[in-house]
Structures are given as C-alpha cells and as structure tokens.
Short mmCIF file of N, CA and C in Angstrom, two decimals:
data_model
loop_
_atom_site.label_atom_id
_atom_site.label_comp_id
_atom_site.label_asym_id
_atom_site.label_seq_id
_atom_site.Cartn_x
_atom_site.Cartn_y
_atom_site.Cartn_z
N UNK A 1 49.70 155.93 -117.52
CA UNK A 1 50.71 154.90 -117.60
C UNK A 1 50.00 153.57 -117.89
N UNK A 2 50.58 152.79 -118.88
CA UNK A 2 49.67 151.56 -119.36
C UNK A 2 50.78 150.17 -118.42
N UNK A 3 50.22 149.57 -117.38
CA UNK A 3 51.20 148.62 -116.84
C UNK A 3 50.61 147.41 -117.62
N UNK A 4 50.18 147.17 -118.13
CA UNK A 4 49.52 145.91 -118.90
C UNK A 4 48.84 145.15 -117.94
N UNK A 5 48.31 145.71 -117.12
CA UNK A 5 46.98 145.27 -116.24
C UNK A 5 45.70 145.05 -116.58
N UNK A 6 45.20 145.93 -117.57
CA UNK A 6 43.77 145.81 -118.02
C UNK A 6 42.94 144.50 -118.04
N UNK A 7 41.93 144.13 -117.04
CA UNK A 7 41.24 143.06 -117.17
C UNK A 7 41.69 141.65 -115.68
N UNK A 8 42.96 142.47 -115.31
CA UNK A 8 43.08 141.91 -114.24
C UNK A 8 42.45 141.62 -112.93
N UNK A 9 42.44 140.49 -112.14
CA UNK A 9 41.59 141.06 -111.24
C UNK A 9 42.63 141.13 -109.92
N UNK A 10 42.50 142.29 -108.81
CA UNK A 10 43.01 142.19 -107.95
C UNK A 10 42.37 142.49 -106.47
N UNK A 11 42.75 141.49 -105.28
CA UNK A 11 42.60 141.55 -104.43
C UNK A 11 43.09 142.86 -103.68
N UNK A 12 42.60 144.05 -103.11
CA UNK A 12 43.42 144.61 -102.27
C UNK A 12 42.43 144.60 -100.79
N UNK A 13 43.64 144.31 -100.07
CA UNK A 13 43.39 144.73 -98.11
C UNK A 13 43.47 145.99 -97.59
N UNK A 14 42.92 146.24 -96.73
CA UNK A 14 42.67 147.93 -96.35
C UNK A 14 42.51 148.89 -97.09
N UNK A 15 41.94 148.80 -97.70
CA UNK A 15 41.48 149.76 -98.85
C UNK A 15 40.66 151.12 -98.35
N UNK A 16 40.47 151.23 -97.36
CA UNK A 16 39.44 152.12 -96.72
C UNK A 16 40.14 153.86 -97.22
N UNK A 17 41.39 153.43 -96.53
CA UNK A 17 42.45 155.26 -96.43
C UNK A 17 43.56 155.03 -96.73
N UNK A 18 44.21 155.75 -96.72
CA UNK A 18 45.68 156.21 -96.91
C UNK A 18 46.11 155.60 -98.07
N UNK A 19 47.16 154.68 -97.96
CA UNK A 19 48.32 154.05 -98.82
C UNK A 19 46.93 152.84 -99.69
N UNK A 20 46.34 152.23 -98.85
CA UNK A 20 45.28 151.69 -99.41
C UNK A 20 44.38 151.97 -100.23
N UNK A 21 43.64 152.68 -100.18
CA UNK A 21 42.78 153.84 -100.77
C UNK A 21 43.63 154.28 -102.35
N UNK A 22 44.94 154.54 -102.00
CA UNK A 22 45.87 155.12 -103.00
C UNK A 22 45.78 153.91 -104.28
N UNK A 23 46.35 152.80 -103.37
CA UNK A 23 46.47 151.51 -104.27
C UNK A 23 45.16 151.33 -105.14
N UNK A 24 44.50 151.21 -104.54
CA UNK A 24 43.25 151.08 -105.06
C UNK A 24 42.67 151.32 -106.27
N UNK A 25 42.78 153.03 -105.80
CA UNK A 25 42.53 153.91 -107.19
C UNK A 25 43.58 153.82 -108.33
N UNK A 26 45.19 153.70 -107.86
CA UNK A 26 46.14 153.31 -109.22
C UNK A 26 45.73 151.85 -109.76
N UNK A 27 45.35 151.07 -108.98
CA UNK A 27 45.03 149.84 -109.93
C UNK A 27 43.84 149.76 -110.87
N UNK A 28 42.72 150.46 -110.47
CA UNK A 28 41.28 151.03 -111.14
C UNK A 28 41.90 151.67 -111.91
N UNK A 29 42.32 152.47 -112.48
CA UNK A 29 42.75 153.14 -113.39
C UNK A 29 43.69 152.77 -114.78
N UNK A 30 44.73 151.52 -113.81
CA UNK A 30 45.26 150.76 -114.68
C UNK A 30 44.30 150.22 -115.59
N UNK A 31 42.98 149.91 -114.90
CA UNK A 31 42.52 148.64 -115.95
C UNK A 31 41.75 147.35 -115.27
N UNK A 32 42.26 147.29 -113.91
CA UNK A 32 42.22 146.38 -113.19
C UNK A 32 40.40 145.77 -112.83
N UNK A 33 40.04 145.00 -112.65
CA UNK A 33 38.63 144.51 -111.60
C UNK A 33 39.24 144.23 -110.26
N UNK A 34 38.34 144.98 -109.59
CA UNK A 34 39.03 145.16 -107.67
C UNK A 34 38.05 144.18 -106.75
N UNK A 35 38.00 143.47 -106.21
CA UNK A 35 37.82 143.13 -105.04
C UNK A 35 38.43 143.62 -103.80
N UNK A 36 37.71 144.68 -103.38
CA UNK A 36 38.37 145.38 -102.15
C UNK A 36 37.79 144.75 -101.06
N UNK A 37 38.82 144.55 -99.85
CA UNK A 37 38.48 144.14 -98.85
C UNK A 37 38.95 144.30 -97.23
N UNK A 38 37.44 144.68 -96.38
CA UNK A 38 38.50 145.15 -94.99
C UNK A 38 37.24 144.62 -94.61
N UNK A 39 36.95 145.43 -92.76
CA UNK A 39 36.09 144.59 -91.82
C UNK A 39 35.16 145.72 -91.74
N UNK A 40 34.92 147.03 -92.49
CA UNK A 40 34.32 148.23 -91.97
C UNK A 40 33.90 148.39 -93.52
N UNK A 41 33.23 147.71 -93.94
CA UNK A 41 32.13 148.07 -95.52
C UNK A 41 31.99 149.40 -95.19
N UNK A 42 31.64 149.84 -94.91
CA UNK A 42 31.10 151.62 -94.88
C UNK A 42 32.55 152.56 -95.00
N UNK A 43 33.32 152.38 -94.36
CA UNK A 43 34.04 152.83 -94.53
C UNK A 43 35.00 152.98 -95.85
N UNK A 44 35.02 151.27 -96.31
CA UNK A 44 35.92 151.42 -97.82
C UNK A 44 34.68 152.26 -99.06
N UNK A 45 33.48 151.96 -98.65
CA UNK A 45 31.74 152.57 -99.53
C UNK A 45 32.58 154.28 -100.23
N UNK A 46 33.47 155.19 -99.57
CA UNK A 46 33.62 156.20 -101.10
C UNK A 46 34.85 155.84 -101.97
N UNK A 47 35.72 154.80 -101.56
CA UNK A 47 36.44 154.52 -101.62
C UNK A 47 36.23 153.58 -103.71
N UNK A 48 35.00 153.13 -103.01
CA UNK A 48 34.21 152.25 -103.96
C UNK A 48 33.49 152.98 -104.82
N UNK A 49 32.86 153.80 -104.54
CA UNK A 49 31.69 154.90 -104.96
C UNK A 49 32.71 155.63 -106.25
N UNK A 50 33.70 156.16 -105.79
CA UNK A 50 34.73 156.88 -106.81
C UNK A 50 35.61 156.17 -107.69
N UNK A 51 35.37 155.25 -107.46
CA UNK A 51 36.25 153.97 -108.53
C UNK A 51 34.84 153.50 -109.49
N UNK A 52 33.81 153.09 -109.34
CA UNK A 52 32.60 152.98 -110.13
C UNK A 52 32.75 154.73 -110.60
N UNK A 53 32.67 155.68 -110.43
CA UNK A 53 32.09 156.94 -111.31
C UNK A 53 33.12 156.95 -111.96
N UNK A 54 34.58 156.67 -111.54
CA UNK A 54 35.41 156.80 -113.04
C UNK A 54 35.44 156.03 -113.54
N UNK A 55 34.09 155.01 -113.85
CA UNK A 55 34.20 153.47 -114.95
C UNK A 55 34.37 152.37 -114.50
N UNK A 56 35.29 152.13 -113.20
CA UNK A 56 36.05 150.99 -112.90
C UNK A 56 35.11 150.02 -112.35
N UNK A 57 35.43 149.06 -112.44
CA UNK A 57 34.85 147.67 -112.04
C UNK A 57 35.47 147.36 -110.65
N UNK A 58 34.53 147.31 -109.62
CA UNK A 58 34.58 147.14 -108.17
C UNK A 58 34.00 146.53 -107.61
N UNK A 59 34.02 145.22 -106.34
CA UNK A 59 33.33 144.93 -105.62
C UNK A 59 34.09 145.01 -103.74
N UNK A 60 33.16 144.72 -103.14
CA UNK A 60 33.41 144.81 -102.01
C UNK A 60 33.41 143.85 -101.24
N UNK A 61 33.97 143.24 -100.11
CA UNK A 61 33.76 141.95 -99.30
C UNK A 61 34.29 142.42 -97.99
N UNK A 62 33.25 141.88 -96.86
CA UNK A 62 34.06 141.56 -95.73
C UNK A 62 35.11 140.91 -95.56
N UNK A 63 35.76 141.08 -94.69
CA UNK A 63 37.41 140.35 -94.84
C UNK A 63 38.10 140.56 -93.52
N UNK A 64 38.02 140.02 -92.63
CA UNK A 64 39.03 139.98 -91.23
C UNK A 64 40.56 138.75 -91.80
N UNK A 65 41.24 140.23 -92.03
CA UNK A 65 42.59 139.41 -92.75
C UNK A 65 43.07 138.24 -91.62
N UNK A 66 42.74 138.51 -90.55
CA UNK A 66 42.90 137.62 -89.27
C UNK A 66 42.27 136.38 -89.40
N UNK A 67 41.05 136.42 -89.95
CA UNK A 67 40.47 135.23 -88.97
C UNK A 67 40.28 134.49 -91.07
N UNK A 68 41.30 133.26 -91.08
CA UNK A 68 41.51 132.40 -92.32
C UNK A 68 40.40 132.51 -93.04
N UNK A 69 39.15 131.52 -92.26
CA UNK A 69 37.76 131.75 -93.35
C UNK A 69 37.34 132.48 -93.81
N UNK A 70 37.43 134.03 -93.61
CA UNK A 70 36.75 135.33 -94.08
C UNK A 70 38.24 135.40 -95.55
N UNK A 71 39.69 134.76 -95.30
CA UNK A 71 40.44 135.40 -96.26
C UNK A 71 39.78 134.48 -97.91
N UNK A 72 39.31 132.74 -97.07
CA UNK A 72 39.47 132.19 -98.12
C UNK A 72 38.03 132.42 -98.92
N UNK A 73 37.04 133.06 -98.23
CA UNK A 73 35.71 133.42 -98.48
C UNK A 73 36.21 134.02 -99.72
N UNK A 74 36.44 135.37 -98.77
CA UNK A 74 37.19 136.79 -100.33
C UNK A 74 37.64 136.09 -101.37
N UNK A 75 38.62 134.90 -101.12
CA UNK A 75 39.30 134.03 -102.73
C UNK A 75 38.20 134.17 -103.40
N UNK A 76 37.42 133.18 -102.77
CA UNK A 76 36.02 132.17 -103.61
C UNK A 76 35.11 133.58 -104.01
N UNK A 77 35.31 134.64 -103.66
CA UNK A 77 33.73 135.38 -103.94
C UNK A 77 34.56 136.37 -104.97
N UNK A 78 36.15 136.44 -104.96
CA UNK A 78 36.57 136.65 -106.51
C UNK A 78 36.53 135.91 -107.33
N UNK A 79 36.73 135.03 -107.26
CA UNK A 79 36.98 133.69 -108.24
C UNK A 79 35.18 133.85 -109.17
N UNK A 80 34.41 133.56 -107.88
CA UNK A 80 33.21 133.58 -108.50
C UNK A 80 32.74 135.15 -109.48
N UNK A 81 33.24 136.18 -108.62
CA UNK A 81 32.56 137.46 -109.61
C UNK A 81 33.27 137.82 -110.92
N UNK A 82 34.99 137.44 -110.82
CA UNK A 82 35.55 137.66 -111.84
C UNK A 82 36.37 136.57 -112.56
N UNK A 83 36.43 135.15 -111.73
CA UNK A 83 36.94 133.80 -112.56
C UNK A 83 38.33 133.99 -112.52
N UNK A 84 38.86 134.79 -111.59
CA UNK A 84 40.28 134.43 -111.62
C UNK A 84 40.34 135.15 -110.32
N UNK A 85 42.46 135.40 -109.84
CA UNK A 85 42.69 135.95 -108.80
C UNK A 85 44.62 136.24 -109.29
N UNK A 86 44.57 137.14 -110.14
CA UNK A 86 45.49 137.49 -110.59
C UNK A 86 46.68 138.11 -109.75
N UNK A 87 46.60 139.01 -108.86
CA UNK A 87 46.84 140.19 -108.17
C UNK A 87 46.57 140.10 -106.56
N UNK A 88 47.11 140.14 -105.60
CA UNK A 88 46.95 140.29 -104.61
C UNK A 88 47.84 141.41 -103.42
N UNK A 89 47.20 142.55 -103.15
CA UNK A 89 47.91 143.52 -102.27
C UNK A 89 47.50 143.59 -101.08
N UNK A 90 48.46 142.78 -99.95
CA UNK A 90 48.63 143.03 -98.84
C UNK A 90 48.48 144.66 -98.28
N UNK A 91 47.73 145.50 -98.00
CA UNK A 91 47.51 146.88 -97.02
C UNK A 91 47.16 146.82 -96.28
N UNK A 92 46.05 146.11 -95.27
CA UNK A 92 45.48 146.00 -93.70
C UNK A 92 46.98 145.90 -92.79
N UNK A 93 46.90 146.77 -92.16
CA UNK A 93 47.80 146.78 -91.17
C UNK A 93 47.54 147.30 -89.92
N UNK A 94 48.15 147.37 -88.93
CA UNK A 94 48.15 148.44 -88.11
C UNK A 94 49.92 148.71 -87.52
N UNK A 95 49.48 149.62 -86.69
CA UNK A 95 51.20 150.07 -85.89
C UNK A 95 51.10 149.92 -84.96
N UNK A 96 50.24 149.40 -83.41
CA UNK A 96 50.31 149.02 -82.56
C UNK A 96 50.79 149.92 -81.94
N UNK A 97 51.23 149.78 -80.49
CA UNK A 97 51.90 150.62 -79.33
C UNK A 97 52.90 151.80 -79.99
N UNK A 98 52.37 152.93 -79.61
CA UNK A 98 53.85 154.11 -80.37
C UNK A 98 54.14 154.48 -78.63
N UNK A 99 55.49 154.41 -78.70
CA UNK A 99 55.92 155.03 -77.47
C UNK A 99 56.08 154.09 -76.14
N UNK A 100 55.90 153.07 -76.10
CA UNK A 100 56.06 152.00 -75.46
C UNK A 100 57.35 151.25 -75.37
N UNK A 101 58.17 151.07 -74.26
CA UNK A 101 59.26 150.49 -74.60
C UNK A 101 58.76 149.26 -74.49
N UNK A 102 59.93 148.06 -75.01
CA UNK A 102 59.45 146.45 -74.81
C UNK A 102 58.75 145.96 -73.83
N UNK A 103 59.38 146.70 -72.57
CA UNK A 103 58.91 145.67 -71.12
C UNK A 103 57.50 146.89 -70.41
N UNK A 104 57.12 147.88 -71.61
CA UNK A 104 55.89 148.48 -71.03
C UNK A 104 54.88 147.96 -72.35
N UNK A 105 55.44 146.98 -73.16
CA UNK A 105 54.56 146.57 -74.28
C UNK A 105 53.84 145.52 -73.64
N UNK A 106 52.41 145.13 -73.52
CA UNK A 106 51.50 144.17 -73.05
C UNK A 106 51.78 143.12 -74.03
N UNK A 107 51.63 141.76 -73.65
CA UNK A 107 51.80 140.55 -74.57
C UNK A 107 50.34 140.50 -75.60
N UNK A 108 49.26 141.31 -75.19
CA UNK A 108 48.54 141.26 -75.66
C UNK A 108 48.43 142.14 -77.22
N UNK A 109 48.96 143.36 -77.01
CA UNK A 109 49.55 144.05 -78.10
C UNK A 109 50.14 143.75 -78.83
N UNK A 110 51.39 143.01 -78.71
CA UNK A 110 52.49 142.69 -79.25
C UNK A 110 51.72 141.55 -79.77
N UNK A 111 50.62 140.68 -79.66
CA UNK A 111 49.68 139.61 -80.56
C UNK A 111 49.13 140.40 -81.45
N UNK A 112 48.30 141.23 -80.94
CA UNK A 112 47.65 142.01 -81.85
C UNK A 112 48.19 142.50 -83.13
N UNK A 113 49.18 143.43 -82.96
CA UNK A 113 49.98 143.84 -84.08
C UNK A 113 50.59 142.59 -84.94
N UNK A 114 51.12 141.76 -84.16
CA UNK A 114 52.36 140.11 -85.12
C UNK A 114 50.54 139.59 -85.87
N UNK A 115 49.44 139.68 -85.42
CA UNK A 115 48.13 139.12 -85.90
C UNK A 115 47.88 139.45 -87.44
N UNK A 116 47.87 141.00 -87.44
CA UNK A 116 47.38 141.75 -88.62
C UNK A 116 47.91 142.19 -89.52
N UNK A 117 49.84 142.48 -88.90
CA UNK A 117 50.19 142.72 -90.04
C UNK A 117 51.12 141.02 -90.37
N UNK A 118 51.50 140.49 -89.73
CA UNK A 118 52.18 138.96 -90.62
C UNK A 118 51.39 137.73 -90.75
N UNK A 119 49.86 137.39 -89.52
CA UNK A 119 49.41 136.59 -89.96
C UNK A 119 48.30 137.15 -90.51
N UNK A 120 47.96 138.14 -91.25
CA UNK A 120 46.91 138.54 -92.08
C UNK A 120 47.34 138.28 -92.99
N UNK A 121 48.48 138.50 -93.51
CA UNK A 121 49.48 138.37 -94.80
C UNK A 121 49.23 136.73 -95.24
N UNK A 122 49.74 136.14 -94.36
CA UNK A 122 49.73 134.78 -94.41
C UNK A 122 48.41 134.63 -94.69
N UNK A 123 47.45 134.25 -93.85
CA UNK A 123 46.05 134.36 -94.28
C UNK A 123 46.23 134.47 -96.00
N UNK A 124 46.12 135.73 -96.07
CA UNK A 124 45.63 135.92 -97.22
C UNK A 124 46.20 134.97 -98.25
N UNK A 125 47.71 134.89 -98.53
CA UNK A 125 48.29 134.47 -99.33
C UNK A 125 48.37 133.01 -99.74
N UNK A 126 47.73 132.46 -98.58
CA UNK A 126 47.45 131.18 -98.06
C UNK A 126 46.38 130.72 -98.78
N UNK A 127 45.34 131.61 -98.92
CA UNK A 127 43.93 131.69 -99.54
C UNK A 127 44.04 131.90 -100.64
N UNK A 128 45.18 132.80 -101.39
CA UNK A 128 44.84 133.08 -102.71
C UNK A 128 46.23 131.87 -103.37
N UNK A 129 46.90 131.55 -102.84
CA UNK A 129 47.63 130.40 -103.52
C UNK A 129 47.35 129.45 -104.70
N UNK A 130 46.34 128.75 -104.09
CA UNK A 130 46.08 127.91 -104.66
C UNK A 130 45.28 128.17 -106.48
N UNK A 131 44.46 129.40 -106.01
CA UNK A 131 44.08 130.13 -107.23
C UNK A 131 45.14 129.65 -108.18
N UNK A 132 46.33 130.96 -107.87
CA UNK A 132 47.43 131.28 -108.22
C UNK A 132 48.29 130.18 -109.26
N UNK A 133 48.36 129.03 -108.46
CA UNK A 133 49.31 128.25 -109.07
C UNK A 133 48.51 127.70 -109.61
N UNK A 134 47.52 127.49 -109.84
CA UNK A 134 46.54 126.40 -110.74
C UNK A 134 46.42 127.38 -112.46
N UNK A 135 46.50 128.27 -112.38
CA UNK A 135 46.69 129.45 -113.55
C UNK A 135 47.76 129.37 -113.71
N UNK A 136 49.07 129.10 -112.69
CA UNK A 136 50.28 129.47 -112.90
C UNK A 136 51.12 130.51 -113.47
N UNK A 137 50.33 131.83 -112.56
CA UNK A 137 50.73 132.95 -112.32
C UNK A 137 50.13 133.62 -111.27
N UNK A 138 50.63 135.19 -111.00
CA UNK A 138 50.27 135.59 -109.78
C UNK A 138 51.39 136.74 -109.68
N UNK A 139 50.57 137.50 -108.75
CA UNK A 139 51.74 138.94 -108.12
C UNK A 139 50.79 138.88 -107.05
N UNK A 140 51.99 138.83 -105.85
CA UNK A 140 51.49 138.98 -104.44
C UNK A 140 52.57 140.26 -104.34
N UNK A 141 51.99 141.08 -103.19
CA UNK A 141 52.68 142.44 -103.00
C UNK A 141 52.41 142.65 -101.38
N UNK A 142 53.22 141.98 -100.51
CA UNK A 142 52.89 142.94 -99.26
C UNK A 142 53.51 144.31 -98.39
N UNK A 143 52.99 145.04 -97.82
CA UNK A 143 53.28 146.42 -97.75
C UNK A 143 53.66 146.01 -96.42
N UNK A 144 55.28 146.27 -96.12
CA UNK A 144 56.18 146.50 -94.87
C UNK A 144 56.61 147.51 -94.35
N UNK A 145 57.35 147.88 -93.72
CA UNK A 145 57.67 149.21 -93.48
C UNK A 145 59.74 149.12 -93.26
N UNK A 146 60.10 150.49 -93.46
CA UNK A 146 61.15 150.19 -92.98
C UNK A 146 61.60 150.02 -91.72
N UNK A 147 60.76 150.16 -90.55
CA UNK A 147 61.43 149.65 -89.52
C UNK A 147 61.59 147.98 -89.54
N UNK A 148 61.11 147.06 -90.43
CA UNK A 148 61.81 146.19 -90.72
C UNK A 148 62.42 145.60 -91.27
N UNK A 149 63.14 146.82 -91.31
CA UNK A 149 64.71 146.38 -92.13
C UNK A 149 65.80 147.54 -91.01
N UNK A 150 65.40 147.62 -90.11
CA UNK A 150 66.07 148.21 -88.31
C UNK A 150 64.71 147.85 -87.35
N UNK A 151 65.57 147.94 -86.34
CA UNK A 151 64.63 147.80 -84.97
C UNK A 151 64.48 149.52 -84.71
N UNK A 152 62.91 149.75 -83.96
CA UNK A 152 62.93 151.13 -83.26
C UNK A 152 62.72 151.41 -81.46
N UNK A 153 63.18 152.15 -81.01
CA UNK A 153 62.40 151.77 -79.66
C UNK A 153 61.75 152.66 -79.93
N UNK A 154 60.58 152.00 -78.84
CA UNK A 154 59.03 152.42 -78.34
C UNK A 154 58.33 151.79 -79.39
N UNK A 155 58.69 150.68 -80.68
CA UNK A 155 58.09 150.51 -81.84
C UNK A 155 58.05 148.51 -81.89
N UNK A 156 58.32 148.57 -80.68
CA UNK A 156 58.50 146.62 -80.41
C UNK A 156 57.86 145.71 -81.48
N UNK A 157 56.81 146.03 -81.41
CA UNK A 157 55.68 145.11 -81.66
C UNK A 157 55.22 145.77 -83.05
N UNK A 158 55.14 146.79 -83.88
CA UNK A 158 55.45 147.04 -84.85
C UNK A 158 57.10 146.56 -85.64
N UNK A 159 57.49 146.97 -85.04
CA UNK A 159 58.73 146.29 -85.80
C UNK A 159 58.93 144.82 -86.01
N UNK A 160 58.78 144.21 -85.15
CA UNK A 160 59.01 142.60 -84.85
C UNK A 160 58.18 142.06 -85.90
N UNK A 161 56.94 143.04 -86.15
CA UNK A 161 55.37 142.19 -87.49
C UNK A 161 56.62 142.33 -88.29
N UNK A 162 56.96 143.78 -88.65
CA UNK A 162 57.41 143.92 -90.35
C UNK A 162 58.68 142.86 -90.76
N UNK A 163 59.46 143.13 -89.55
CA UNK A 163 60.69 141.91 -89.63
C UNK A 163 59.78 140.62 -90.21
N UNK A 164 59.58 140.00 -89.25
CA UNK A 164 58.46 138.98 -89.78
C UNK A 164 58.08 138.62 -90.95
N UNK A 165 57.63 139.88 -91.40
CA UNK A 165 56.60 139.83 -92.56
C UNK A 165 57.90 139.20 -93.95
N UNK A 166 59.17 140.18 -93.43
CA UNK A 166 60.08 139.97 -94.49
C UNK A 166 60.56 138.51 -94.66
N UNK A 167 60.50 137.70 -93.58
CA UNK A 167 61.02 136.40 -94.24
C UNK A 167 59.99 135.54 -94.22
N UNK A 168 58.50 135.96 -94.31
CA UNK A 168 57.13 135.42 -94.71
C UNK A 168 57.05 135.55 -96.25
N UNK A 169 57.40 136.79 -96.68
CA UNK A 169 57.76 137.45 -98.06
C UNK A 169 58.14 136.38 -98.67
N UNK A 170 59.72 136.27 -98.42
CA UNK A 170 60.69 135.65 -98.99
C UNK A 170 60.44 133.99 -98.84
N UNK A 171 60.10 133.43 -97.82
CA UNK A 171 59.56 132.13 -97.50
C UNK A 171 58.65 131.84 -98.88
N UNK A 172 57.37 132.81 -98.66
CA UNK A 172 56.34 132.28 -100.25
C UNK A 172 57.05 132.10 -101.20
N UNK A 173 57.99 133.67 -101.52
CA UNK A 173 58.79 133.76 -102.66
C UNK A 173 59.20 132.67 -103.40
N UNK A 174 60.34 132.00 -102.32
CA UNK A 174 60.80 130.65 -102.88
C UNK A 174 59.79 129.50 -103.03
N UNK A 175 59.05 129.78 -102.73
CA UNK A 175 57.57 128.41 -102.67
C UNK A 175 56.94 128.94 -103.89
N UNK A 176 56.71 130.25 -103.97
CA UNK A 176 55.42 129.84 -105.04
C UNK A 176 56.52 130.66 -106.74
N UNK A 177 57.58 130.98 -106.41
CA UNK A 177 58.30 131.12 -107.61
C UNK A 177 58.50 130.00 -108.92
N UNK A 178 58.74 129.15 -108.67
CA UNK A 178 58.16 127.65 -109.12
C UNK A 178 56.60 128.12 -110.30
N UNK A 179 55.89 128.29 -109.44
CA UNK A 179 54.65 128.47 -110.04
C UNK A 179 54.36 129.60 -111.31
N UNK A 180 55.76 130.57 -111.14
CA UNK A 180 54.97 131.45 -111.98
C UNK A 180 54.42 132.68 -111.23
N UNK A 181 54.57 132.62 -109.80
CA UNK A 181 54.10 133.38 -108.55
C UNK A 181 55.40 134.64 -108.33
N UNK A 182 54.93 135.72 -108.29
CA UNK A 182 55.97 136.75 -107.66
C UNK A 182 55.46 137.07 -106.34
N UNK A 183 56.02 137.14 -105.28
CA UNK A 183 55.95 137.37 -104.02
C UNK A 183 57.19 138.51 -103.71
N UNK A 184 56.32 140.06 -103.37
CA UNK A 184 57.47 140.85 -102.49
C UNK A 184 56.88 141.62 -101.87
N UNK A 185 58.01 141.99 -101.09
CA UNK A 185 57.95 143.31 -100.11
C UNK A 185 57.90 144.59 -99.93
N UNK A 186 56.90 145.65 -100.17
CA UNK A 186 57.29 147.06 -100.55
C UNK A 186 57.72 147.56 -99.16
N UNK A 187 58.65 148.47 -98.67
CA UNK A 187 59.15 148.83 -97.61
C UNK A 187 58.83 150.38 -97.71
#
C-alpha cells in the first residue's frame, strides 16, 4: 500500500511490542525514517534490528514520555538526524490497576497511569509542536482505548487517562489545526 509517506520522518512511542512494534514496522515499510522511542533501548534493539534488514531507516532514543526534557531531547535529536518532524505516534502507555475498584485504587496508581498515558501525550506533543507549525504541517496520532469513550469498573485509573486523553486530542486539534497540524485519536 503506497500512503505517500516515503521520506517522512516519524516519531513513534513504545515501540518495543505489541500495537507499537506493529506501528513501527507499517510505517518502515511505508517509506518512512523512524525515530523510535521508549525508556528500555534493549528492548525496542529487534524491533530496530528488523526494520534496518528490510532497508528501513531507523534510529533509536531514550525517551521517558513522562519526564518533558527527555520528550523535547527526542524532538531535537530528530530534527538533527533527519531535519524535520513530520509524524508523530503516541503508543507508550500502560493500563494500570485491572481489577481494582475506585476506592481500592491507590492515589498513587491512579498518578501513575493519568502520567503515561495523558501527560506523556502532552509531553510529547508539546515537544514536537513547535517543529510542526514552523513547517506548517504535521500528523499527530494518539492511541486511546475504548474504555474512553465508557467508564469500566475495576478500570478507574485506566479509563479516566483515556477519557482525558480524548479532550487533550481534541484541545491540540483545535490549536494546532490552524497550522496545518492534524491531531487524533485512534480508539
């Protein structure tokens, strides 16, 4: 499938497994230059390894989607390897407490999870903005789930991020639409 990606460069988060990992390899294939990025280098390393043997252009960066300076690092150390920041996919996540009702959810959890999956998002998007609108274009993509678009019990603190995340989505949306910026939500 030709998406007219070729030469793009894109940011992706959690790239290590699953849905991440997936992204990864469909954007390498498109065409894309990857800057992959999580907090466990070794771990995203075959992730990377198999995107270089089928051709693709890859690099790697530390990245605690949490903590701002490591997001705006990743900007600058794309910017520098590939001179732009076309593309950006929100995947670092987690799911926090399964099976926990609200009032057996620790406040500490319920940070943890609202941390990684809505202010990692932020983070990031925060960091790659400015790129973005100075080119005056951009595709931001963050990965939600459907429990936020319903509440679950035992799922508090997972659900409450993704809710979140959706009018973080939509918040950029209208901010960086102006620019030339697409901002959404895959559920």
């Amino acid at each position: 499938m030709d998406l007219d990606l070729k030469g793009k460069v894109a940011l992706i988060t959690g790239p290590a497994k699953g849905m991440g990992a997936a992204v990864s390899r469909a954007f390498a294939a498109e065409g894309c230059r990857l800057l992959l990025l999580g907090r466990d280098l070794d771990a995203i390393g075959p992730v990377e390894a198999e995107i270089k043997a089928a051709g693709g252009t890859v690099a790697v960066a530390h990245c605690d989607v949490t903590v701002s300076e490591d997001c705006e690092a990743a900007v600058a150390q794309a910017q520098s390897l590939f001179g732009a920041v076309d593309i950006l996919v929100n995947v670092a996540g987690g799911t926090g407490p399964i099976g926990k009702t609200g009032a057996q959810t620790t406040t500490e959890e319920f940070r943890d999870i609202i941390d990684v999956n809505m202010t990692g998002c932020f983070n990031m998007i925060r960091a790659a903005a400015p790129t973005m609108m100075a080119q005056r274009s951009g595709k931001i993509v963050n990965v939600g789930g459907t429990f936020g678009m319903r509440g679950r019990a035992g799922r508090v603190a997972y659900s409450s991020s993704k809710w979140g995340l959706r009018g973080l989505t939509k918040s950029f949306a209208l901010e960086l639409g102006p620019h030339n910026i697409n901002v959404n939500c895959v559920a």
